[in-house]
PDB file of C-alpha atoms (C1' of nucleotides) in Angstrom:
ATOM      1  CA  MET A   1       0.032   0.041  -0.030  1.00 46.00           C
ATOM      2  CA  THR A   2       2.679   2.478   1.068  1.00 46.00           C
ATOM      3  CA  LYS A   3       5.944   2.941  -0.758  1.00 49.00           C
ATOM      4  CA  LEU A   4       7.704   2.012   2.451  1.00 51.00           C
ATOM      5  CA  SER A   5       6.166  -1.523   2.642  1.00 54.00           C
ATOM      6  CA  SER A   6       6.931  -2.127  -1.184  1.00 62.00           C
ATOM      7  CA  ARG A   7      10.617  -2.285  -0.134  1.00 86.00           C
ATOM      8  CA  HIS A   8       9.618  -5.300   1.978  1.00 96.00           C
ATOM      9  CA  LEU A   9       9.019  -8.813   0.750  1.00 97.00           C
ATOM     10  CA  ARG A  10       5.466  -9.646   1.760  1.00 98.00           C
ATOM     11  CA  ILE A  11       4.701 -13.412   2.304  1.00 98.00           C
ATOM     12  CA  VAL A  12       1.325 -14.631   3.187  1.00 98.00           C
ATOM     13  CA  THR A  13       0.174 -18.053   4.361  1.00 98.00           C
ATOM     14  CA  TRP A  14      -3.437 -18.824   4.177  1.00 98.00           C
ATOM     15  CA  ASN A  15      -5.710 -21.914   4.372  1.00 98.00           C
ATOM     16  CA  VAL A  16      -8.353 -20.864   2.058  1.00 98.00           C
ATOM     17  CA  ASN A  17     -10.578 -23.984   2.226  1.00 98.00           C
ATOM     18  CA  SER A  18     -11.000 -24.419  -1.500  1.00 98.00           C
ATOM     19  CA  VAL A  19      -9.272 -21.901  -3.837  1.00 98.00           C
ATOM     20  CA  ARG A  20     -12.102 -21.923  -6.338  1.00 98.00           C
ATOM     21  CA  ALA A  21     -14.657 -21.163  -3.822  1.00 98.00           C
ATOM     22  CA  ARG A  22     -12.527 -18.240  -2.425  1.00 98.00           C
ATOM     23  CA  LEU A  23     -11.475 -16.299  -5.490  1.00 98.00           C
ATOM     24  CA  GLU A  24     -13.439 -13.233  -4.636  1.00 97.00           C
ATOM     25  CA  LEU A  25     -11.929 -13.266  -1.163  1.00 98.00           C
ATOM     26  CA  ILE A  26      -8.361 -13.711  -2.520  1.00 98.00           C
ATOM     27  CA  ASP A  27      -9.089 -10.976  -5.143  1.00 98.00           C
ATOM     28  CA  ARG A  28      -9.965  -8.433  -2.381  1.00 98.00           C
ATOM     29  CA  PHE A  29      -7.155  -9.552  -0.189  1.00 98.00           C
ATOM     30  CA  ILE A  30      -4.557  -9.069  -3.014  1.00 98.00           C
ATOM     31  CA  ALA A  31      -6.052  -5.656  -3.741  1.00 98.00           C
ATOM     32  CA  GLU A  32      -5.835  -4.624  -0.029  1.00 98.00           C
ATOM     33  CA  LYS A  33      -2.700  -6.042   1.196  1.00 98.00           C
ATOM     34  CA  GLN A  34      -0.527  -6.432  -1.973  1.00 98.00           C
ATOM     35  CA  PRO A  35       1.275  -9.643  -1.151  1.00 98.00           C
ATOM     36  CA  ASP A  36       4.387 -10.716  -3.186  1.00 98.00           C
ATOM     37  CA  VAL A  37       4.136 -14.429  -2.349  1.00 98.00           C
ATOM     38  CA  LEU A  38       0.888 -16.331  -1.553  1.00 98.00           C
ATOM     39  CA  CYS A  39       1.072 -19.623   0.224  1.00 98.00           C
ATOM     40  CA  LEU A  40      -2.132 -21.262   0.106  1.00 98.00           C
ATOM     41  CA  GLN A  41      -3.330 -24.503   1.737  1.00 98.00           C
ATOM     42  CA  GLU A  42      -6.511 -26.743   1.174  1.00 98.00           C
ATOM     43  CA  ILE A  43      -6.857 -25.604  -2.358  1.00 98.00           C
ATOM     44  CA  LYS A  44      -9.062 -28.619  -2.896  1.00 98.00           C
ATOM     45  CA  VAL A  45      -8.425 -28.932  -6.651  1.00 97.00           C
ATOM     46  CA  GLN A  46      -6.164 -31.115  -8.746  1.00 97.00           C
ATOM     47  CA  THR A  47      -3.076 -29.533 -10.105  1.00 97.00           C
ATOM     48  CA  ASP A  48      -4.225 -29.289 -13.778  1.00 96.00           C
ATOM     49  CA  MET A  49      -7.473 -27.560 -12.766  1.00 97.00           C
ATOM     50  CA  PHE A  50      -5.893 -24.841 -10.619  1.00 98.00           C
ATOM     51  CA  PRO A  51      -6.914 -21.339 -11.811  1.00 98.00           C
ATOM     52  CA  ARG A  52      -3.453 -20.380 -13.020  1.00 98.00           C
ATOM     53  CA  LYS A  53      -4.710 -17.693 -15.495  1.00 98.00           C
ATOM     54  CA  TRP A  54      -6.659 -15.984 -12.763  1.00 98.00           C
ATOM     55  CA  PHE A  55      -3.487 -15.497 -10.751  1.00 98.00           C
ATOM     56  CA  GLU A  56      -1.456 -14.541 -13.723  1.00 98.00           C
ATOM     57  CA  GLU A  57      -4.035 -11.751 -14.486  1.00 98.00           C
ATOM     58  CA  ARG A  58      -3.257 -10.312 -10.988  1.00 98.00           C
ATOM     59  CA  GLY A  59       0.413 -10.372 -11.272  1.00 98.00           C
ATOM     60  CA  PHE A  60       1.126 -13.759  -9.856  1.00 98.00           C
ATOM     61  CA  SER A  61       2.777 -15.397 -12.801  1.00 98.00           C
ATOM     62  CA  HIS A  62       4.963 -17.746 -10.959  1.00 98.00           C
ATOM     63  CA  HIS A  63       3.276 -20.941  -9.648  1.00 98.00           C
ATOM     64  CA  ALA A  64       4.235 -23.920  -7.625  1.00 98.00           C
ATOM     65  CA  VAL A  65       1.183 -26.056  -7.331  1.00 98.00           C
ATOM     66  CA  HIS A  66       0.564 -29.469  -5.783  1.00 98.00           C
ATOM     67  CA  GLY A  67      -3.040 -30.336  -5.894  1.00 97.00           C
ATOM     68  CA  GLN A  68      -5.291 -33.407  -5.820  1.00 97.00           C
ATOM     69  CA  ARG A  69      -9.000 -34.208  -6.166  1.00 95.00           C
ATOM     70  CA  ASN A  70     -11.290 -33.377  -3.245  1.00 93.00           C
ATOM     71  CA  HIS A  71      -8.873 -32.702  -0.360  1.00 95.00           C
ATOM     72  CA  HIS A  72      -5.794 -31.108   0.719  1.00 97.00           C
ATOM     73  CA  GLY A  73      -3.497 -29.479  -1.777  1.00 98.00           C
ATOM     74  CA  VAL A  74      -0.967 -26.597  -1.540  1.00 98.00           C
ATOM     75  CA  ALA A  75       0.052 -23.729  -3.914  1.00 98.00           C
ATOM     76  CA  THR A  76       2.640 -21.013  -3.886  1.00 98.00           C
ATOM     77  CA  LEU A  77       1.796 -18.189  -6.207  1.00 98.00           C
ATOM     78  CA  SER A  78       4.380 -15.340  -6.599  1.00 98.00           C
ATOM     79  CA  ARG A  79       5.016 -12.056  -8.288  1.00 98.00           C
ATOM     80  CA  LEU A  80       8.671 -12.907  -8.302  1.00 97.00           C
ATOM     81  CA  PRO A  81      10.448 -15.967  -9.989  1.00 98.00           C
ATOM     82  CA  LEU A  82      10.226 -19.336  -8.297  1.00 98.00           C
ATOM     83  CA  ALA A  83      12.813 -21.911  -8.915  1.00 98.00           C
ATOM     84  CA  ASP A  84      13.604 -25.507  -7.801  1.00 98.00           C
ATOM     85  CA  ILE A  85       9.922 -26.362  -7.438  1.00 98.00           C
ATOM     86  CA  ASP A  86       9.637 -29.645  -5.770  1.00 97.00           C
ATOM     87  CA  SER A  87       7.217 -31.786  -3.918  1.00 95.00           C
ATOM     88  CA  GLN A  88       7.485 -35.031  -2.030  1.00 94.00           C
ATOM     89  CA  ASN A  89       5.364 -37.741  -0.442  1.00 95.00           C
ATOM     90  CA  TRP A  90       5.100 -37.947   3.253  1.00 97.00           C
ATOM     91  CA  CYS A  91       4.353 -40.967   5.295  1.00 97.00           C
ATOM     92  CA  ASP A  92       4.251 -42.991   2.075  1.00 94.00           C
ATOM     93  CA  LYS A  93       0.994 -41.391   0.919  1.00 95.00           C
ATOM     94  CA  ASP A  94       0.534 -39.393  -2.251  1.00 93.00           C
ATOM     95  CA  ASP A  95      -1.507 -36.773  -0.388  1.00 96.00           C
ATOM     96  CA  ALA A  96      -0.592 -33.214  -1.714  1.00 98.00           C
ATOM     97  CA  ARG A  97       0.604 -31.639   1.582  1.00 98.00           C
ATOM     98  CA  HIS A  98       3.875 -29.999   0.615  1.00 98.00           C
ATOM     99  CA  ILE A  99       5.370 -27.754  -2.092  1.00 98.00           C
ATOM    100  CA  ALA A 100       8.822 -26.265  -2.071  1.00 98.00           C
ATOM    101  CA  SER A 101      10.095 -23.468  -4.179  1.00 98.00           C
ATOM    102  CA  ARG A 102      13.191 -21.057  -4.109  1.00 98.00           C
ATOM    103  CA  LEU A 103      12.996 -17.331  -4.353  1.00 97.00           C
ATOM    104  CA  ALA A 104      15.530 -15.322  -6.321  1.00 91.00           C
ATOM    105  CA  ASN A 105      17.347 -14.271  -3.253  1.00 93.00           C
ATOM    106  CA  GLY A 106      18.054 -17.922  -2.409  1.00 96.00           C
ATOM    107  CA  ILE A 107      15.504 -18.488   0.230  1.00 98.00           C
ATOM    108  CA  MET A 108      13.862 -21.891   0.185  1.00 98.00           C
ATOM    109  CA  LEU A 109      10.177 -21.639   0.857  1.00 98.00           C
ATOM    110  CA  HIS A 110       8.374 -24.653   2.218  1.00 98.00           C
ATOM    111  CA  ASN A 111       4.363 -24.607   2.163  1.00 98.00           C
ATOM    112  CA  PHE A 112       2.861 -27.253   4.315  1.00 98.00           C
ATOM    113  CA  TYR A 113      -0.650 -28.692   5.002  1.00 98.00           C
ATOM    114  CA  VAL A 114      -0.235 -31.005   8.083  1.00 98.00           C
ATOM    115  CA  PRO A 115      -3.006 -33.573   8.498  1.00 98.00           C
ATOM    116  CA  ALA A 116      -5.801 -32.301  10.817  1.00 98.00           C
ATOM    117  CA  GLY A 117      -5.883 -35.564  12.735  1.00 98.00           C
ATOM    118  CA  GLY A 118      -9.555 -36.328  13.289  1.00 97.00           C
ATOM    119  CA  ASP A 119     -11.391 -35.996  16.445  1.00 96.00           C
ATOM    120  CA  GLU A 120     -10.132 -38.672  18.903  1.00 96.00           C
ATOM    121  CA  PRO A 121      -6.582 -37.941  20.220  1.00 97.00           C
ATOM    122  CA  ASP A 122      -5.626 -41.535  20.540  1.00 97.00           C
ATOM    123  CA  ARG A 123      -3.402 -43.163  17.882  1.00 96.00           C
ATOM    124  CA  GLU A 124      -4.523 -46.673  18.812  1.00 96.00           C
ATOM    125  CA  ILE A 125      -8.231 -46.080  17.836  1.00 95.00           C
ATOM    126  CA  ASN A 126      -7.823 -43.188  15.367  1.00 96.00           C
ATOM    127  CA  PRO A 127      -5.777 -43.638  12.337  1.00 96.00           C
ATOM    128  CA  ARG A 128      -5.951 -40.086  11.368  1.00 97.00           C
ATOM    129  CA  PHE A 129      -4.399 -39.038  14.629  1.00 97.00           C
ATOM    130  CA  ALA A 130      -1.669 -41.638  14.162  1.00 97.00           C
ATOM    131  CA  HIS A 131      -1.083 -40.305  10.686  1.00 97.00           C
ATOM    132  CA  LYS A 132      -0.769 -36.710  11.970  1.00 98.00           C
ATOM    133  CA  LEU A 133       1.869 -37.762  14.649  1.00 98.00           C
ATOM    134  CA  ASP A 134       3.765 -39.791  12.098  1.00 98.00           C
ATOM    135  CA  PHE A 135       3.725 -36.892   9.734  1.00 98.00           C
ATOM    136  CA  LEU A 136       5.023 -34.481  12.379  1.00 98.00           C
ATOM    137  CA  ASP A 137       7.792 -37.068  13.222  1.00 98.00           C
ATOM    138  CA  GLU A 138       8.740 -37.188   9.555  1.00 98.00           C
ATOM    139  CA  MET A 139       8.906 -33.404   9.381  1.00 98.00           C
ATOM    140  CA  ILE A 140      11.094 -33.288  12.434  1.00 98.00           C
ATOM    141  CA  SER A 141      13.724 -35.506  10.963  1.00 98.00           C
ATOM    142  CA  TRP A 142      13.383 -33.854   7.528  1.00 98.00           C
ATOM    143  CA  SER A 143      13.777 -30.385   9.064  1.00 98.00           C
ATOM    144  CA  GLY A 144      16.980 -31.302  10.738  1.00 98.00           C
ATOM    145  CA  LYS A 145      18.436 -31.500   7.249  1.00 98.00           C
ATOM    146  CA  VAL A 146      16.964 -28.271   5.929  1.00 98.00           C
ATOM    147  CA  LYS A 147      19.582 -25.773   4.713  1.00 97.00           C
ATOM    148  CA  GLU A 148      19.535 -22.189   5.595  1.00 97.00           C
ATOM    149  CA  PRO A 149      18.035 -19.840   4.603  1.00 98.00           C
ATOM    150  CA  SER A 150      14.580 -21.350   4.553  1.00 98.00           C
ATOM    151  CA  ILE A 151      11.049 -20.387   5.484  1.00 98.00           C
ATOM    152  CA  LEU A 152       8.473 -22.923   6.537  1.00 98.00           C
ATOM    153  CA  VAL A 153       4.871 -21.810   6.370  1.00 98.00           C
ATOM    154  CA  GLY A 154       1.437 -23.345   6.381  1.00 98.00           C
ATOM    155  CA  ASP A 155      -1.458 -24.795   8.341  1.00 98.00           C
ATOM    156  CA  LEU A 156       0.343 -27.108  10.704  1.00 98.00           C
ATOM    157  CA  ASN A 157      -2.870 -28.009  12.624  1.00 98.00           C
ATOM    158  CA  VAL A 158      -1.080 -27.569  15.865  1.00 98.00           C
ATOM    159  CA  ALA A 159      -1.494 -24.651  18.380  1.00 98.00           C
ATOM    160  CA  PRO A 160       1.721 -25.197  20.381  1.00 98.00           C
ATOM    161  CA  LEU A 161       1.498 -22.573  23.187  1.00 98.00           C
ATOM    162  CA  GLU A 162      -1.080 -22.183  25.949  1.00 98.00           C
ATOM    163  CA  THR A 163      -1.887 -18.761  24.485  1.00 98.00           C
ATOM    164  CA  ASP A 164      -2.378 -20.228  21.097  1.00 98.00           C
ATOM    165  CA  VAL A 165      -5.790 -21.448  22.146  1.00 98.00           C
ATOM    166  CA  TRP A 166      -8.745 -19.863  23.868  1.00 97.00           C
ATOM    167  CA  SER A 167      -8.596 -22.304  26.798  1.00 97.00           C
ATOM    168  CA  HIS A 168      -5.480 -24.194  27.452  1.00 97.00           C
ATOM    169  CA  LYS A 169      -7.154 -26.498  30.028  1.00 97.00           C
ATOM    170  CA  GLN A 170     -10.165 -27.095  27.990  1.00 96.00           C
ATOM    171  CA  LEU A 171      -8.201 -27.963  24.864  1.00 98.00           C
ATOM    172  CA  LEU A 172      -5.594 -30.307  26.354  1.00 98.00           C
ATOM    173  CA  LYS A 173      -7.511 -33.276  24.953  1.00 97.00           C
ATOM    174  CA  VAL A 174      -8.778 -31.546  21.837  1.00 97.00           C
ATOM    175  CA  VAL A 175      -6.735 -32.465  18.747  1.00 98.00           C
ATOM    176  CA  SER A 176      -4.443 -29.735  17.773  1.00 98.00           C
ATOM    177  CA  HIS A 177      -3.351 -28.941  21.418  1.00 98.00           C
ATOM    178  CA  THR A 178      -2.637 -32.276  22.930  1.00 98.00           C
ATOM    179  CA  PRO A 179       0.730 -32.984  24.520  1.00 98.00           C
ATOM    180  CA  PRO A 180       1.974 -35.477  21.808  1.00 98.00           C
ATOM    181  CA  GLU A 181       1.254 -32.690  19.277  1.00 98.00           C
ATOM    182  CA  THR A 182       2.654 -29.747  21.129  1.00 98.00           C
ATOM    183  CA  GLU A 183       5.762 -31.739  22.121  1.00 98.00           C
ATOM    184  CA  ARG A 184       6.418 -32.557  18.489  1.00 98.00           C
ATOM    185  CA  MET A 185       6.002 -28.898  17.541  1.00 98.00           C
ATOM    186  CA  GLU A 186       8.764 -28.110  20.077  1.00 98.00           C
ATOM    187  CA  GLN A 187      10.927 -30.780  18.479  1.00 98.00           C
ATOM    188  CA  LEU A 188      10.280 -29.303  15.089  1.00 98.00           C
ATOM    189  CA  MET A 189      11.312 -25.868  16.264  1.00 98.00           C
ATOM    190  CA  ALA A 190      14.488 -27.279  17.767  1.00 98.00           C
ATOM    191  CA  SER A 191      15.371 -29.277  14.740  1.00 98.00           C
ATOM    192  CA  HIS A 192      16.400 -26.291  12.847  1.00 98.00           C
ATOM    193  CA  ASP A 193      16.430 -23.515  15.543  1.00 98.00           C
ATOM    194  CA  TRP A 194      13.349 -22.088  13.667  1.00 98.00           C
ATOM    195  CA  VAL A 195      12.409 -18.672  14.652  1.00 98.00           C
ATOM    196  CA  ASP A 196       8.556 -18.337  15.263  1.00 98.00           C
ATOM    197  CA  ALA A 197       7.991 -15.302  13.151  1.00 98.00           C
ATOM    198  CA  MET A 198       4.477 -14.640  14.604  1.00 98.00           C
ATOM    199  CA  ARG A 199       5.686 -14.728  18.167  1.00 98.00           C
ATOM    200  CA  HIS A 200       8.746 -12.702  17.306  1.00 98.00           C
ATOM    201  CA  PHE A 201       6.161  -9.842  17.057  1.00 98.00           C
ATOM    202  CA  VAL A 202       3.575 -10.853  19.657  1.00 98.00           C
ATOM    203  CA  PRO A 203       4.691 -11.825  23.191  1.00 98.00           C
ATOM    204  CA  ARG A 204       4.186 -15.432  24.191  1.00 98.00           C
ATOM    205  CA  GLU A 205       2.004 -14.349  27.007  1.00 98.00           C
ATOM    206  CA  GLU A 206      -0.639 -12.743  24.648  1.00 98.00           C
ATOM    207  CA  PRO A 207      -3.367 -14.738  22.886  1.00 98.00           C
ATOM    208  CA  LEU A 208      -2.722 -15.118  19.188  1.00 98.00           C
ATOM    209  CA  TYR A 209      -5.059 -16.984  16.843  1.00 98.00           C
ATOM    210  CA  SER A 210      -5.335 -17.610  13.219  1.00 98.00           C
ATOM    211  CA  TRP A 211      -8.461 -19.922  12.937  1.00 98.00           C
ATOM    212  CA  TRP A 212     -11.998 -19.627  14.246  1.00 98.00           C
ATOM    213  CA  SER A 213     -14.455 -22.459  13.680  1.00 97.00           C
ATOM    214  CA  TYR A 214     -17.313 -22.054  11.331  1.00 97.00           C
ATOM    215  CA  ARG A 215     -19.501 -23.514  13.990  1.00 93.00           C
ATOM    216  CA  ALA A 216     -19.242 -20.658  16.436  1.00 90.00           C
ATOM    217  CA  LYS A 217     -21.647 -17.856  15.929  1.00 86.00           C
ATOM    218  CA  ASN A 218     -20.169 -14.465  16.610  1.00 93.00           C
ATOM    219  CA  TRP A 219     -16.688 -15.907  16.184  1.00 95.00           C
ATOM    220  CA  ARG A 220     -15.058 -12.545  17.164  1.00 95.00           C
ATOM    221  CA  THR A 221     -16.939 -11.890  20.327  1.00 95.00           C
ATOM    222  CA  SER A 222     -16.718 -15.551  21.561  1.00 95.00           C
ATOM    223  CA  ASN A 223     -13.164 -15.507  20.200  1.00 97.00           C
ATOM    224  CA  ARG A 224     -12.612 -19.329  20.683  1.00 97.00           C
ATOM    225  CA  GLY A 225      -9.704 -19.323  18.324  1.00 98.00           C
ATOM    226  CA  ARG A 226      -6.530 -21.323  17.804  1.00 98.00           C
ATOM    227  CA  ARG A 227      -3.176 -20.453  16.195  1.00 98.00           C
ATOM    228  CA  LEU A 228      -2.920 -23.321  13.620  1.00 98.00           C
ATOM    229  CA  ASP A 229      -1.087 -21.391  10.933  1.00 98.00           C
ATOM    230  CA  HIS A 230       2.666 -20.600  11.243  1.00 98.00           C
ATOM    231  CA  VAL A 231       5.659 -18.833   9.769  1.00 98.00           C
ATOM    232  CA  LEU A 232       8.977 -20.216  10.729  1.00 98.00           C
ATOM    233  CA  VAL A 233      12.210 -18.706   9.514  1.00 98.00           C
ATOM    234  CA  SER A 234      15.934 -19.781   9.666  1.00 98.00           C
ATOM    235  CA  PRO A 235      17.924 -18.102  12.408  1.00 98.00           C
ATOM    236  CA  THR A 236      19.938 -16.073   9.754  1.00 98.00           C
ATOM    237  CA  LEU A 237      16.665 -14.559   8.580  1.00 98.00           C
ATOM    238  CA  LYS A 238      15.555 -13.425  12.118  1.00 98.00           C
ATOM    239  CA  ASP A 239      17.033  -9.825  11.587  1.00 98.00           C
ATOM    240  CA  SER A 240      14.964  -9.520   8.338  1.00 98.00           C
ATOM    241  CA  LEU A 241      11.591  -9.820  10.069  1.00 98.00           C
ATOM    242  CA  ALA A 242       9.927  -6.481   9.678  1.00 98.00           C
ATOM    243  CA  ALA A 243       6.394  -6.948  10.429  1.00 98.00           C
ATOM    244  CA  MET A 244       3.665  -9.531  11.051  1.00 98.00           C
ATOM    245  CA  SER A 245      -0.217  -9.427  11.179  1.00 98.00           C
ATOM    246  CA  VAL A 246      -2.960 -11.868  11.297  1.00 98.00           C
ATOM    247  CA  PHE A 247      -5.490 -10.451   8.965  1.00 98.00           C
ATOM    248  CA  ASP A 248      -8.646 -11.411  10.766  1.00 98.00           C
ATOM    249  CA  GLU A 249     -10.787  -8.873   8.951  1.00 98.00           C
ATOM    250  CA  ALA A 250     -10.948 -11.449   6.080  1.00 98.00           C
ATOM    251  CA  ARG A 251     -12.677 -13.813   8.455  1.00 98.00           C
ATOM    252  CA  ASP A 252     -15.563 -11.444   8.451  1.00 96.00           C
ATOM    253  CA  TRP A 253     -15.797 -11.094   4.588  1.00 97.00           C
ATOM    254  CA  GLU A 254     -18.537 -12.806   2.702  1.00 96.00           C
ATOM    255  CA  ARG A 255     -18.150 -16.533   2.427  1.00 96.00           C
ATOM    256  CA  PRO A 256     -14.831 -16.625   4.377  1.00 97.00           C
ATOM    257  CA  SER A 257     -12.367 -19.390   5.045  1.00 98.00           C
ATOM    258  CA  ASP A 258     -12.231 -20.406   8.603  1.00 98.00           C
ATOM    259  CA  HIS A 259      -8.522 -19.452   8.595  1.00 98.00           C
ATOM    260  CA  ALA A 260      -7.316 -15.806   8.468  1.00 98.00           C
ATOM    261  CA  PRO A 261      -4.268 -14.929   6.365  1.00 98.00           C
ATOM    262  CA  VAL A 262      -1.000 -14.429   8.211  1.00 98.00           C
ATOM    263  CA  ILE A 263       1.157 -11.723   6.677  1.00 98.00           C
ATOM    264  CA  VAL A 264       4.849 -11.464   7.284  1.00 98.00           C
ATOM    265  CA  ASP A 265       7.123  -8.739   5.860  1.00 98.00           C
ATOM    266  CA  LEU A 266      10.867  -9.308   5.400  1.00 98.00           C
ATOM    267  CA  ASP A 267      13.402  -6.646   4.758  1.00 97.00           C
ATOM    268  CA  PRO A 268      15.203  -7.920   1.716  1.00 91.00           C
ATOM    269  CA  THR A 269      18.372  -5.982   2.444  1.00 92.00           C
ATOM    270  CA  ARG A 270      18.830  -8.164   5.575  1.00 89.00           C
ATOM    271  CA  THR A 271      18.069 -11.498   4.021  1.00 87.00           C
TER     272      THR A 271
ATOM    273  C1'  DA B   1     -22.486 -33.278  27.065  1.00 82.13           C
ATOM    274  C1'  DT B   2     -23.798 -31.904  22.565  1.00 82.13           C
ATOM    275  C1'  DG B   3     -24.194 -29.458  18.434  1.00 82.13           C
ATOM    276  C1'  DG B   4     -22.916 -26.096  15.647  1.00 82.13           C
ATOM    277  C1'  DT B   5     -20.919 -24.952   9.580  1.00 82.13           C
ATOM    278  C1'  DT B   6     -18.580 -25.463   5.265  1.00 82.13           C
ATOM    279  C1'  DG B   7     -16.719 -27.579   0.771  1.00 82.13           C
ATOM    280  C1'  DG B   8     -16.372 -31.225  -2.633  1.00 82.13           C
ATOM    281  C1'  DG B   9     -18.700 -34.407  -5.057  1.00 82.13           C
ATOM    282  C1'  DG B  10     -22.389 -36.949  -6.349  1.00 82.13           C
ATOM    283  C1'  DG B  11     -23.896 -38.829  -1.705  1.00 82.13           C
ATOM    284  C1'  DC B  12     -21.679 -38.423   3.248  1.00 82.13           C
ATOM    285  C1'  DC B  13     -17.059 -37.557   4.751  1.00 82.13           C
ATOM    286  C1'  DA B  14     -13.299 -34.471   6.271  1.00 82.13           C
ATOM    287  C1'  DA B  15     -12.271 -30.528   8.496  1.00 82.13           C
TER     288       DA B  15
END
DNA sequence: ATGGTTGGGGGCCAA
């Protein structure tokens, strides 16, 4: 919007819950916030049906898309060139849950959609929860080999801190905030010394959410949110962090996603 | 303790 912010590299992560259902929302978001790189999750469309032209018309001519029918799917759309586009399978499934790409300044950008894990937080009776824990374990060992400088974004479906949920006590047995998940999140952070870019700007004592259930009426007043979306940066990128915001206004727009976009500005002179 | 909403797809399942 301002000339000042145009000096920054603006990266956004947003679980849109179907890209095709959200084009008007994304259009408005692009116009208002002028992102440079959009990392979307849950695009819910197969790769060859992704609306590439629609994004090209809005200046996002560089695409890294990993989609599938029905579920999941991730896409990174950029105004700046993307190189080394790569995706891989996780937990020996061909779910579309990850896409990697490299920005011109050499930063590797990893866009993830971690399994939600179902309702029952018991891996013995809930295979979805078992899959989620296995996926996180695989991410932890993979992350230990990630080279700097990298950025890991996405819907990780884990709210790691007590202040990342509306009630720590009431959510301890609710999938997304159980000890086996939050412990794995800690291990993931330690595996690369990732810097939590959101908490870099908001003290850990303060509530910070990025998702509010569709099922709650008056989501803003009841504010039963969770921080499921994350932006992690390599230690060498810490000094480039310039600003962060959860754009919760978009949760109030017509036909919203249940996730709000998370916006992070980097100072490219410090990357 | 329960139910509440949304999207994809083609009839309930996943979130």
